[in-house]
PDB file of C-alpha atoms in Angstrom:
ATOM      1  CA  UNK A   1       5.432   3.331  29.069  1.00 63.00           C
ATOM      2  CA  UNK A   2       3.301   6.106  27.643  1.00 80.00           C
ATOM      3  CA  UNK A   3       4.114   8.309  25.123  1.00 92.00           C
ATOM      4  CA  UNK A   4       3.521  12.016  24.753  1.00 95.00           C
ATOM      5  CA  UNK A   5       0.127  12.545  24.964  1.00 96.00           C
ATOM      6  CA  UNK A   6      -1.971  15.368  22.997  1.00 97.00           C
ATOM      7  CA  UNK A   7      -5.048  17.423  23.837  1.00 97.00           C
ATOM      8  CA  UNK A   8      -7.589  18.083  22.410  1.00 97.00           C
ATOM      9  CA  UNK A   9      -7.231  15.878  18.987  1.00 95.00           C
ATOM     10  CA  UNK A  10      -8.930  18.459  17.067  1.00 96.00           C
ATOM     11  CA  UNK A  11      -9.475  22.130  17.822  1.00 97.00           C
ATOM     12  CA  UNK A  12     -11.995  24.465  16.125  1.00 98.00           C
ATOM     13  CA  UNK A  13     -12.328  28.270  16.099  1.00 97.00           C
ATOM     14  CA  UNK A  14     -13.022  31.283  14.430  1.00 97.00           C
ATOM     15  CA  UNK A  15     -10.600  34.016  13.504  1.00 97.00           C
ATOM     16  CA  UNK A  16      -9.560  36.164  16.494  1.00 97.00           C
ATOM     17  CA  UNK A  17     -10.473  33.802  18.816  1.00 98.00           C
ATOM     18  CA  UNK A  18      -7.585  32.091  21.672  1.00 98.00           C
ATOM     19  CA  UNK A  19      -7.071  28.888  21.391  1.00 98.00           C
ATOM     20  CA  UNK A  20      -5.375  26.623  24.023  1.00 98.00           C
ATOM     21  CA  UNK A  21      -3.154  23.125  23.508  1.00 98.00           C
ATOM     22  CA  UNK A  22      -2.131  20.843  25.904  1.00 98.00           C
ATOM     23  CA  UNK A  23       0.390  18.217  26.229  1.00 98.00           C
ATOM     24  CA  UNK A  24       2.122  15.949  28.650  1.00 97.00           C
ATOM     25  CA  UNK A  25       5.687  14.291  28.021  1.00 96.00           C
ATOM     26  CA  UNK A  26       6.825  11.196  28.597  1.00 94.00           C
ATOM     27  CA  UNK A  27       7.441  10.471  32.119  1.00 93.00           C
ATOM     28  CA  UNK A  28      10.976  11.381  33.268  1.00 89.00           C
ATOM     29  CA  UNK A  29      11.579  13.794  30.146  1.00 91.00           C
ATOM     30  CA  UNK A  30      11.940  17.440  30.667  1.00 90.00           C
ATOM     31  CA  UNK A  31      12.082  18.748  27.720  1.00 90.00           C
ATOM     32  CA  UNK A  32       9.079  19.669  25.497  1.00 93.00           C
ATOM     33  CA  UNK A  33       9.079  21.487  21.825  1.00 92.00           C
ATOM     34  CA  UNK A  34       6.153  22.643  19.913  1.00 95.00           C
ATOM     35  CA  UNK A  35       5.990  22.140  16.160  1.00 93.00           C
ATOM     36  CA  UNK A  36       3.654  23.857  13.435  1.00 94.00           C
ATOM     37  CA  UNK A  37       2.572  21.469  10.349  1.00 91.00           C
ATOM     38  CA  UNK A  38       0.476  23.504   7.286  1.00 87.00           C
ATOM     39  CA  UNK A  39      -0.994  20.726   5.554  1.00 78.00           C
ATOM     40  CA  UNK A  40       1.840  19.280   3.025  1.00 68.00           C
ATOM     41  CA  UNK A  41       4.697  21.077   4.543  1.00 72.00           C
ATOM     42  CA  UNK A  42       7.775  20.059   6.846  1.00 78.00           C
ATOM     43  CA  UNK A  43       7.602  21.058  10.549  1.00 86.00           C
ATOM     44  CA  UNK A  44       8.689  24.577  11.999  1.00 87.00           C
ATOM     45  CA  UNK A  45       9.805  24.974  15.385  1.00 87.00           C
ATOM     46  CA  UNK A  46       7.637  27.409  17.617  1.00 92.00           C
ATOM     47  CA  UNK A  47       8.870  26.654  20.735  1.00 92.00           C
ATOM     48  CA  UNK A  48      11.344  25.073  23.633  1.00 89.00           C
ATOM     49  CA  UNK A  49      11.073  24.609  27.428  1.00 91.00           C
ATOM     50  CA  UNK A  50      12.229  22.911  30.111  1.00 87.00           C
ATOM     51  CA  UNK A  51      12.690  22.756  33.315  1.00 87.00           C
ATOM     52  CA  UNK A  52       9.975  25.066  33.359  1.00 91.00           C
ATOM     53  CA  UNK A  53      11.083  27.756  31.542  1.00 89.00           C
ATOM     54  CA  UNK A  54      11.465  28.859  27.491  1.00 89.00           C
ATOM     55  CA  UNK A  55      14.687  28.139  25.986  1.00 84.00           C
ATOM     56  CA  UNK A  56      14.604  28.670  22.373  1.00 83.00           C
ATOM     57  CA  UNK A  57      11.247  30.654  20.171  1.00 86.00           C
ATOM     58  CA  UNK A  58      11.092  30.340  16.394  1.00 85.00           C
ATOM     59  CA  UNK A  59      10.170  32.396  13.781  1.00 85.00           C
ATOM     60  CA  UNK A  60       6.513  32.863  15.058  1.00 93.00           C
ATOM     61  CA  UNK A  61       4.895  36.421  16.407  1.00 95.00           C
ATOM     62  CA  UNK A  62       4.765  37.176  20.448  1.00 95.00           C
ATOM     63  CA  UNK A  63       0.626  35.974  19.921  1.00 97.00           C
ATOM     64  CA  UNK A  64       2.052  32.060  20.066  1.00 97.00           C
ATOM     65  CA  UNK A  65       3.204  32.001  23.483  1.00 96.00           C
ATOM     66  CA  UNK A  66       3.411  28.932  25.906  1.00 96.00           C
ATOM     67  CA  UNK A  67       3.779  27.847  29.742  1.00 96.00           C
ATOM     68  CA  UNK A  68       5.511  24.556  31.162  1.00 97.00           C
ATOM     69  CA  UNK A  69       4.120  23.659  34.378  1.00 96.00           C
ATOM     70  CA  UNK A  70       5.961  22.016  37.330  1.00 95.00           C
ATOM     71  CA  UNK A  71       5.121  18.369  36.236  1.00 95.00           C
ATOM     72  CA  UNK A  72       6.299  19.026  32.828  1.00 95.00           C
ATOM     73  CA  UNK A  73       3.268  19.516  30.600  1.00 97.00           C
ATOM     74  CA  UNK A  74       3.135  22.572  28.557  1.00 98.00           C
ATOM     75  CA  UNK A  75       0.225  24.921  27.264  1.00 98.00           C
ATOM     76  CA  UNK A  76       0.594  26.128  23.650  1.00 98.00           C
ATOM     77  CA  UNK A  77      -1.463  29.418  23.090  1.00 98.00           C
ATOM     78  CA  UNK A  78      -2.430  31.278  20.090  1.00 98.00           C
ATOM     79  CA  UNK A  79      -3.874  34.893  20.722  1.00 97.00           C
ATOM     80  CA  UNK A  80      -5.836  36.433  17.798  1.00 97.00           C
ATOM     81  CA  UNK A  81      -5.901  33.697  15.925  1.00 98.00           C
ATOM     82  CA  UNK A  82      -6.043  33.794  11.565  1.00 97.00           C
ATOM     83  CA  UNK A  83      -7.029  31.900   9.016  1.00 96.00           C
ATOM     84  CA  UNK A  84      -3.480  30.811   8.330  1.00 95.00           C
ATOM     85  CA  UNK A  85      -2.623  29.652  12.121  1.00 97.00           C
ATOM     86  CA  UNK A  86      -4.616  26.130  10.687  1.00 96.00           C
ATOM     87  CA  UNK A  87      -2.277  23.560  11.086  1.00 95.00           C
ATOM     88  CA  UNK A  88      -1.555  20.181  12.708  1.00 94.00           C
ATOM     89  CA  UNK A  89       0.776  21.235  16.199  1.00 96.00           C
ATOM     90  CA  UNK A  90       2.996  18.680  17.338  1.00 95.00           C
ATOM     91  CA  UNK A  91       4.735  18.808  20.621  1.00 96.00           C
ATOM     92  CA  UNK A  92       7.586  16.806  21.812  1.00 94.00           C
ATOM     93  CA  UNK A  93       9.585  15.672  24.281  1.00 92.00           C
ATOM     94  CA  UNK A  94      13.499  14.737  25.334  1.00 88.00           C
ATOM     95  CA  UNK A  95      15.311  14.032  28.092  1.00 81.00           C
ATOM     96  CA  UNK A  96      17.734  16.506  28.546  1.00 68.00           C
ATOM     97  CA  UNK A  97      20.466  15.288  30.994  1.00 48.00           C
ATOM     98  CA  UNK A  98      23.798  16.862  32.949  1.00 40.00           C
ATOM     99  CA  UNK A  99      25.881  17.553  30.942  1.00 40.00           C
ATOM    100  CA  UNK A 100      24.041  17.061  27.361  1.00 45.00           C
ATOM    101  CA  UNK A 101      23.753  20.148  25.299  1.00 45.00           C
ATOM    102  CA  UNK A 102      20.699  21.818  25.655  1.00 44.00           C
ATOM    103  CA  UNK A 103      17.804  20.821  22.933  1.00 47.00           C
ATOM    104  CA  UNK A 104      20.130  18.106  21.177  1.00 55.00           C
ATOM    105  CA  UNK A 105      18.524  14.709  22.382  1.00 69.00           C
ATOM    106  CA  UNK A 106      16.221  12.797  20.593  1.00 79.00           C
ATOM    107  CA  UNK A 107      12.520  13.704  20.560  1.00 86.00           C
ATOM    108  CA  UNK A 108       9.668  12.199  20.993  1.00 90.00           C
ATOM    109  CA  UNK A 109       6.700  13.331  19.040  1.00 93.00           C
ATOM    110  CA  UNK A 110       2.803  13.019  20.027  1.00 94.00           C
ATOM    111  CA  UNK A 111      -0.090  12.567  18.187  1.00 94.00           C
ATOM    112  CA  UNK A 112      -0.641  16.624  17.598  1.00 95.00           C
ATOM    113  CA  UNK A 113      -3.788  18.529  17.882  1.00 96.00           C
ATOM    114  CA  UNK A 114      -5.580  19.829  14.342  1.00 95.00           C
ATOM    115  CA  UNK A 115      -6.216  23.604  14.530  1.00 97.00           C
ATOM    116  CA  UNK A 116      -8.960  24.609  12.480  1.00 97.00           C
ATOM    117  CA  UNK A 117      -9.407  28.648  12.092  1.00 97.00           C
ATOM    118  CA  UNK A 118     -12.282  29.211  10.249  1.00 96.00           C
TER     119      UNK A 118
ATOM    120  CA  UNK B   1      21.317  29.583   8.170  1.00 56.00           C
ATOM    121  CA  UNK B   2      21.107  25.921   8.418  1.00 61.00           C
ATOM    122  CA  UNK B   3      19.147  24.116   5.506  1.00 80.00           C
ATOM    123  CA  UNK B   4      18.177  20.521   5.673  1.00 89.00           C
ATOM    124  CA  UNK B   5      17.461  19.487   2.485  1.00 92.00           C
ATOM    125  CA  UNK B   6      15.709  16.560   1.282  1.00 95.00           C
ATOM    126  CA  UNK B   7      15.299  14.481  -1.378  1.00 95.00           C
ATOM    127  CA  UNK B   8      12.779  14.164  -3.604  1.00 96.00           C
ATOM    128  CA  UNK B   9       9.950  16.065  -2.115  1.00 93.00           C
ATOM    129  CA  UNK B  10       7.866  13.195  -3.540  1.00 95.00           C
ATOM    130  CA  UNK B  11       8.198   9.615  -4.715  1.00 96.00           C
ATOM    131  CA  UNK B  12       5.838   7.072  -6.080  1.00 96.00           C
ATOM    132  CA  UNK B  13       6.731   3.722  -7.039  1.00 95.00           C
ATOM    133  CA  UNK B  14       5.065  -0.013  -7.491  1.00 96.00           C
ATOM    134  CA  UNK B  15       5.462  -2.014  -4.523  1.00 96.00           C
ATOM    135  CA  UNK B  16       8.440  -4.610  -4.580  1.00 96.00           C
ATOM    136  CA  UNK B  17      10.678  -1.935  -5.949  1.00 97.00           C
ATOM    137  CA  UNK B  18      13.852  -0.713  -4.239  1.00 97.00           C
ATOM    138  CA  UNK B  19      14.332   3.165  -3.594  1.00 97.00           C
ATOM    139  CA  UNK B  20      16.712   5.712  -2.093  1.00 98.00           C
ATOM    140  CA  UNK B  21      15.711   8.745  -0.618  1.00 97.00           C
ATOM    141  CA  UNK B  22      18.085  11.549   0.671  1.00 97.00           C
ATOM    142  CA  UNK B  23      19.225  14.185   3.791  1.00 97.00           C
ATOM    143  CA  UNK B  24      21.628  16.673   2.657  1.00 96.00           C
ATOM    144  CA  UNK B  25      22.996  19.727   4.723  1.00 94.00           C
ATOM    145  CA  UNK B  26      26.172  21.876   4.687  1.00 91.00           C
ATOM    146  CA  UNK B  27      26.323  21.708   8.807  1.00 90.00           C
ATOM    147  CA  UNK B  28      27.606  19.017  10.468  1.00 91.00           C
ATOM    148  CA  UNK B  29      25.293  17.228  12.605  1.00 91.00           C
ATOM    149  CA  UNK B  30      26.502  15.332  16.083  1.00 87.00           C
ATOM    150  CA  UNK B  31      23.355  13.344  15.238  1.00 87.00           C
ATOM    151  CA  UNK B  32      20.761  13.160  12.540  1.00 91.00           C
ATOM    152  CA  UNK B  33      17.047  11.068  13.761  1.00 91.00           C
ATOM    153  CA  UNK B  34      14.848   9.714  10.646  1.00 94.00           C
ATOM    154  CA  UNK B  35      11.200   9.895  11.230  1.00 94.00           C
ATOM    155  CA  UNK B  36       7.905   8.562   9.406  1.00 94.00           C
ATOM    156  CA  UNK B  37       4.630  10.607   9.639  1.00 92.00           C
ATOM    157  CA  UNK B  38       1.481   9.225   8.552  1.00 89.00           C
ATOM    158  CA  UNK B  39      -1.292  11.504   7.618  1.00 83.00           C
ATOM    159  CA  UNK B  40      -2.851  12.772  11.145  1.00 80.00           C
ATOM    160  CA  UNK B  41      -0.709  11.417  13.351  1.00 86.00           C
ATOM    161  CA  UNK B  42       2.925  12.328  14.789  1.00 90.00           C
ATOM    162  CA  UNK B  43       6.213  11.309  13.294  1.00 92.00           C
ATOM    163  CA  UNK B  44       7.722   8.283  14.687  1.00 91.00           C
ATOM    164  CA  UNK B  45      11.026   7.335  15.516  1.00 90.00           C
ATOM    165  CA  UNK B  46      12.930   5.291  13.260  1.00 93.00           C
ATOM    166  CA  UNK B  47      16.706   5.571  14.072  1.00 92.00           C
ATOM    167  CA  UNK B  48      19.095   7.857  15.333  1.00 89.00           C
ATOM    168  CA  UNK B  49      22.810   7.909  14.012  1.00 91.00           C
ATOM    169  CA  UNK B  50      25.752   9.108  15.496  1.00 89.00           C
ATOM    170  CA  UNK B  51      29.002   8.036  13.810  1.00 90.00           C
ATOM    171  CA  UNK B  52      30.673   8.915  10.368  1.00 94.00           C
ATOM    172  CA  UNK B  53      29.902   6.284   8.042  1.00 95.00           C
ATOM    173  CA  UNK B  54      27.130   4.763  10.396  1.00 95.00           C
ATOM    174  CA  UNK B  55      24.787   1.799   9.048  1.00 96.00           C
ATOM    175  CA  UNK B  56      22.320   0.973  10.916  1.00 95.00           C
ATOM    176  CA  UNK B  57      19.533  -1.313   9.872  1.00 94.00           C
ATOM    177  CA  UNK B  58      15.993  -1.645  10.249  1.00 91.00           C
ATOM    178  CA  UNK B  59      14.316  -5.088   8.859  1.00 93.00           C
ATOM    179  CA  UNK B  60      13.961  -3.443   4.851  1.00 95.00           C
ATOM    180  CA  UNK B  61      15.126  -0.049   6.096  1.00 95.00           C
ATOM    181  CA  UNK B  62      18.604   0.960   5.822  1.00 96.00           C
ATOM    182  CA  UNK B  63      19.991   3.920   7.314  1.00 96.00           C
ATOM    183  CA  UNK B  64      23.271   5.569   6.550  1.00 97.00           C
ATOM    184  CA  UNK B  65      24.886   8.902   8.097  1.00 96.00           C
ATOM    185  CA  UNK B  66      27.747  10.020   5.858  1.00 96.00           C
ATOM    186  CA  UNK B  67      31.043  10.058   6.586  1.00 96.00           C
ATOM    187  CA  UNK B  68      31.281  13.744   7.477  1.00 96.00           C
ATOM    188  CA  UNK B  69      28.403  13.634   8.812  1.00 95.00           C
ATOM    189  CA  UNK B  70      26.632  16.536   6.811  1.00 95.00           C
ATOM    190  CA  UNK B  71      24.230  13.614   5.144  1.00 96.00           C
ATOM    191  CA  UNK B  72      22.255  10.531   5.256  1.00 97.00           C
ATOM    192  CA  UNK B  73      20.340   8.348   3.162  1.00 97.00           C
ATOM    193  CA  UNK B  74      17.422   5.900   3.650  1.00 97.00           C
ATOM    194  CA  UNK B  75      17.283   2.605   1.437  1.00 97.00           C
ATOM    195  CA  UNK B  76      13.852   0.723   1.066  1.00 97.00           C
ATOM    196  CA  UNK B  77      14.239  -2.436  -0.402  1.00 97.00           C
ATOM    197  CA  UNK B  78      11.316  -4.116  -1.538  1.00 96.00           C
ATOM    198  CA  UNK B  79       8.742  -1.737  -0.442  1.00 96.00           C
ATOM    199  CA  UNK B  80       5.409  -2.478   0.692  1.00 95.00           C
ATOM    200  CA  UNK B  81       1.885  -0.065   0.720  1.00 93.00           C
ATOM    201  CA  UNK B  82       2.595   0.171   4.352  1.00 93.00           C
ATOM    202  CA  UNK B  83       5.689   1.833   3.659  1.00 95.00           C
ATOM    203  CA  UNK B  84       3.821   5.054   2.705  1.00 95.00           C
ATOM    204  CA  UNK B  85       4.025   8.094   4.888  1.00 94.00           C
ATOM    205  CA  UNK B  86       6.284  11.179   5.248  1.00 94.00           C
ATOM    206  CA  UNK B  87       9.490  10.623   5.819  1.00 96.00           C
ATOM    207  CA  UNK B  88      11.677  12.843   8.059  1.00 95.00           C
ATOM    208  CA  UNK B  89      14.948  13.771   8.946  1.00 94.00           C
ATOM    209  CA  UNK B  90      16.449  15.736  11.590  1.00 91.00           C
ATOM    210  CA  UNK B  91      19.927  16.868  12.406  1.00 89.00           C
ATOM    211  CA  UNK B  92      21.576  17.881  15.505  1.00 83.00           C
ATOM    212  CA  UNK B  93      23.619  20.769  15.952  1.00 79.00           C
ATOM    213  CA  UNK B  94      25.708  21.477  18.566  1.00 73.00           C
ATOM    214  CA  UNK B  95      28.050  25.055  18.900  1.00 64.00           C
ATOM    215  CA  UNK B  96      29.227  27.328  22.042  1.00 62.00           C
ATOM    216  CA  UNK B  97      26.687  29.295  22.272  1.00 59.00           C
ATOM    217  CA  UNK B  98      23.710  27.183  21.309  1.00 60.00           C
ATOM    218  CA  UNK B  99      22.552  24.566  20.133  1.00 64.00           C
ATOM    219  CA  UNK B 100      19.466  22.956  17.947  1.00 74.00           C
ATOM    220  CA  UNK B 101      17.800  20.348  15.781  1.00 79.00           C
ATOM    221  CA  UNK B 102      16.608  21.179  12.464  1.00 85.00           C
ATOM    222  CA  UNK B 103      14.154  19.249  10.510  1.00 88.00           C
ATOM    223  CA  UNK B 104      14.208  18.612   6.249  1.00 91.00           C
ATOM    224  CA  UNK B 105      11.387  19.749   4.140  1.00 88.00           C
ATOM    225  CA  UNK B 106      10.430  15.647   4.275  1.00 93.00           C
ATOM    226  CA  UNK B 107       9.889  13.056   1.440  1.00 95.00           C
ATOM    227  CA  UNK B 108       6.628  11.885   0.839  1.00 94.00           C
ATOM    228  CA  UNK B 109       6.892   8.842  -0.448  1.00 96.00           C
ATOM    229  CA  UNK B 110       3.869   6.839  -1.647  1.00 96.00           C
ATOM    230  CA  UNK B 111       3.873   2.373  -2.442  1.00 95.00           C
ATOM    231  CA  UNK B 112       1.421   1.518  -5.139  1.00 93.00           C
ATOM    232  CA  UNK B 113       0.148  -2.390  -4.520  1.00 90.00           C
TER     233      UNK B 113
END
C-alpha cells in the first residue's frame, strides 16, 4: 500500500513569490494535516481538512491557505512568501471514521517538501 | 493551552548503552503516537497507546503511557547508531467542542558507535 506521497521534494523561491505543495493521502484516508518544520524545531500545525473542506487552522497568517480536492489530495499555498516561511512541510493523513472524533486518529506522515525562500 | 513537553531536548550516548527519554503534559490524552524523524524525511510511526499503564513493546523499544494518561516514556535498551533520529510524541485530545493532537518539542537523540 502506498504511503502519503509529497510533491515537489524540494521547492525554491525568492521572497514574495507563491509557492505551491502538493500531496496525496493514503488511499481510503480522508483526512490530511499540514505541518511546518524550521530546521531543529518540533512541528506546528498549519492546517486540517477533510472531506473536502478546512476543519481546524493554526497559528499561521491568512497568506498560508490550502484546498482539498475531491480525491483527497490537498494544495498547501504560501502567498508573499519571507525569508522565514523556509522550512521542511509535512502533510499527513488519517482515516477519520463515523463516529470517531474529528482530527483524533493516527496520522500518517509523508516525506515533506523543503521550502527554500531565498 | 496544551503543552507537550519533552524530555531532554537532546541526548548523546555510546552505543550499547540503555536510555530513557520522556512525554510529559498536564492534559489527558485518549491516545499519545511516538514517532522517529530522520533528517529530511517524515516522522514514522512507531506505536500508538491507548490504555493507563500501557506497555507496549517494540524489539529494543519500550513504550509506556502512564497511568493517567498525561505521560509516556520511551526505553532504548542497548542502542545502536541506527537508533539516531528525532524522536516524537503526540497526544490526543478529545473535548465537546473540539478536538486535536498536539505534538512535543521532540528529543533528538544521537548513538555514538
Amino acid at each position: 500500500e502506498a504511503g502519503v506521497t509529497q510533491s515537489p521534494t524540494h521547492l525554491i523561491k525568492t521572497r514574495g513569490q507563491q509557492a505551491t505543495l502538493r500531496c496525496s493521502p493514503i488511499s481510503g484516508h480522508t483526512s490530511v494535516y499540514w505541518y511546518q518544520q524550521a530546521l531543529g524545531l518540533g512541528l506546528q500545525f498549519l492546517l486540517w481538512y477533510d472531506e473536502g473542506e478546512e476543519r481546524n487552522r493554526g497559528n499561521f497568517p491568512p497568506r498560508f491557505s490550502g484546498r482539498q480536492f475531491p480525491n483527497y489530495s490537498s494544495e498547501l499555498n504560501v502567498n508573499a512568501l519571507e525569508l522565514e516561511d523556509s522550512a521542511l512541510y509535512l502533510c499527513a493523513s488519517s482515516f477519520v471514521g463515523s463516529g470517531s472524533t474529528l482530527g483524533t486518529d493516527t496520522q500518517y506522515f509523508g516525506p515533506g517538501t523543503r521550502l527554500t525562500v531565498l | 493551552t496544551q503543552l507537550l513537553e519533552q524530555s531532554p531536548q537532546f541526548l548523546s550516548i555510546q552505543e550499547g548503552e540503555n536510555l530513557t527519554v520522556y512525554c510529559n503534559s498536564s492534559s489527558v490524552f485518549s491516545s499519545l503516537q511516538w514517532y522517529r524523524q530522520e533528517p529530511g524525511e517524515g516522522p514514522v510511526l512507531l506505536v500508538t497507546v491507548v490504555t493507563g499503564g500501557e506497555v507496549k513493546k517494540l524489539k529494543r523499544l519500550t513504550f509506556q503511557f502512564g497511568d493517567a494518561r498525561k505521560d509516556s516514556s520511551l526505553h532504548i535498551t542497548a542502542a545502536q547508531p541506527g537508533d539516531t533520529g528525532l524522536y516524537l510524541c503526540a497526544g490526543a485530545i478529545e473535548y465537546s467542542s473540539a478536538s486535536k493532537i498536539i505534538f512535543g518539542s521532540g528529543t533528538r537523540l544521537s548513538i555514538r558507535p
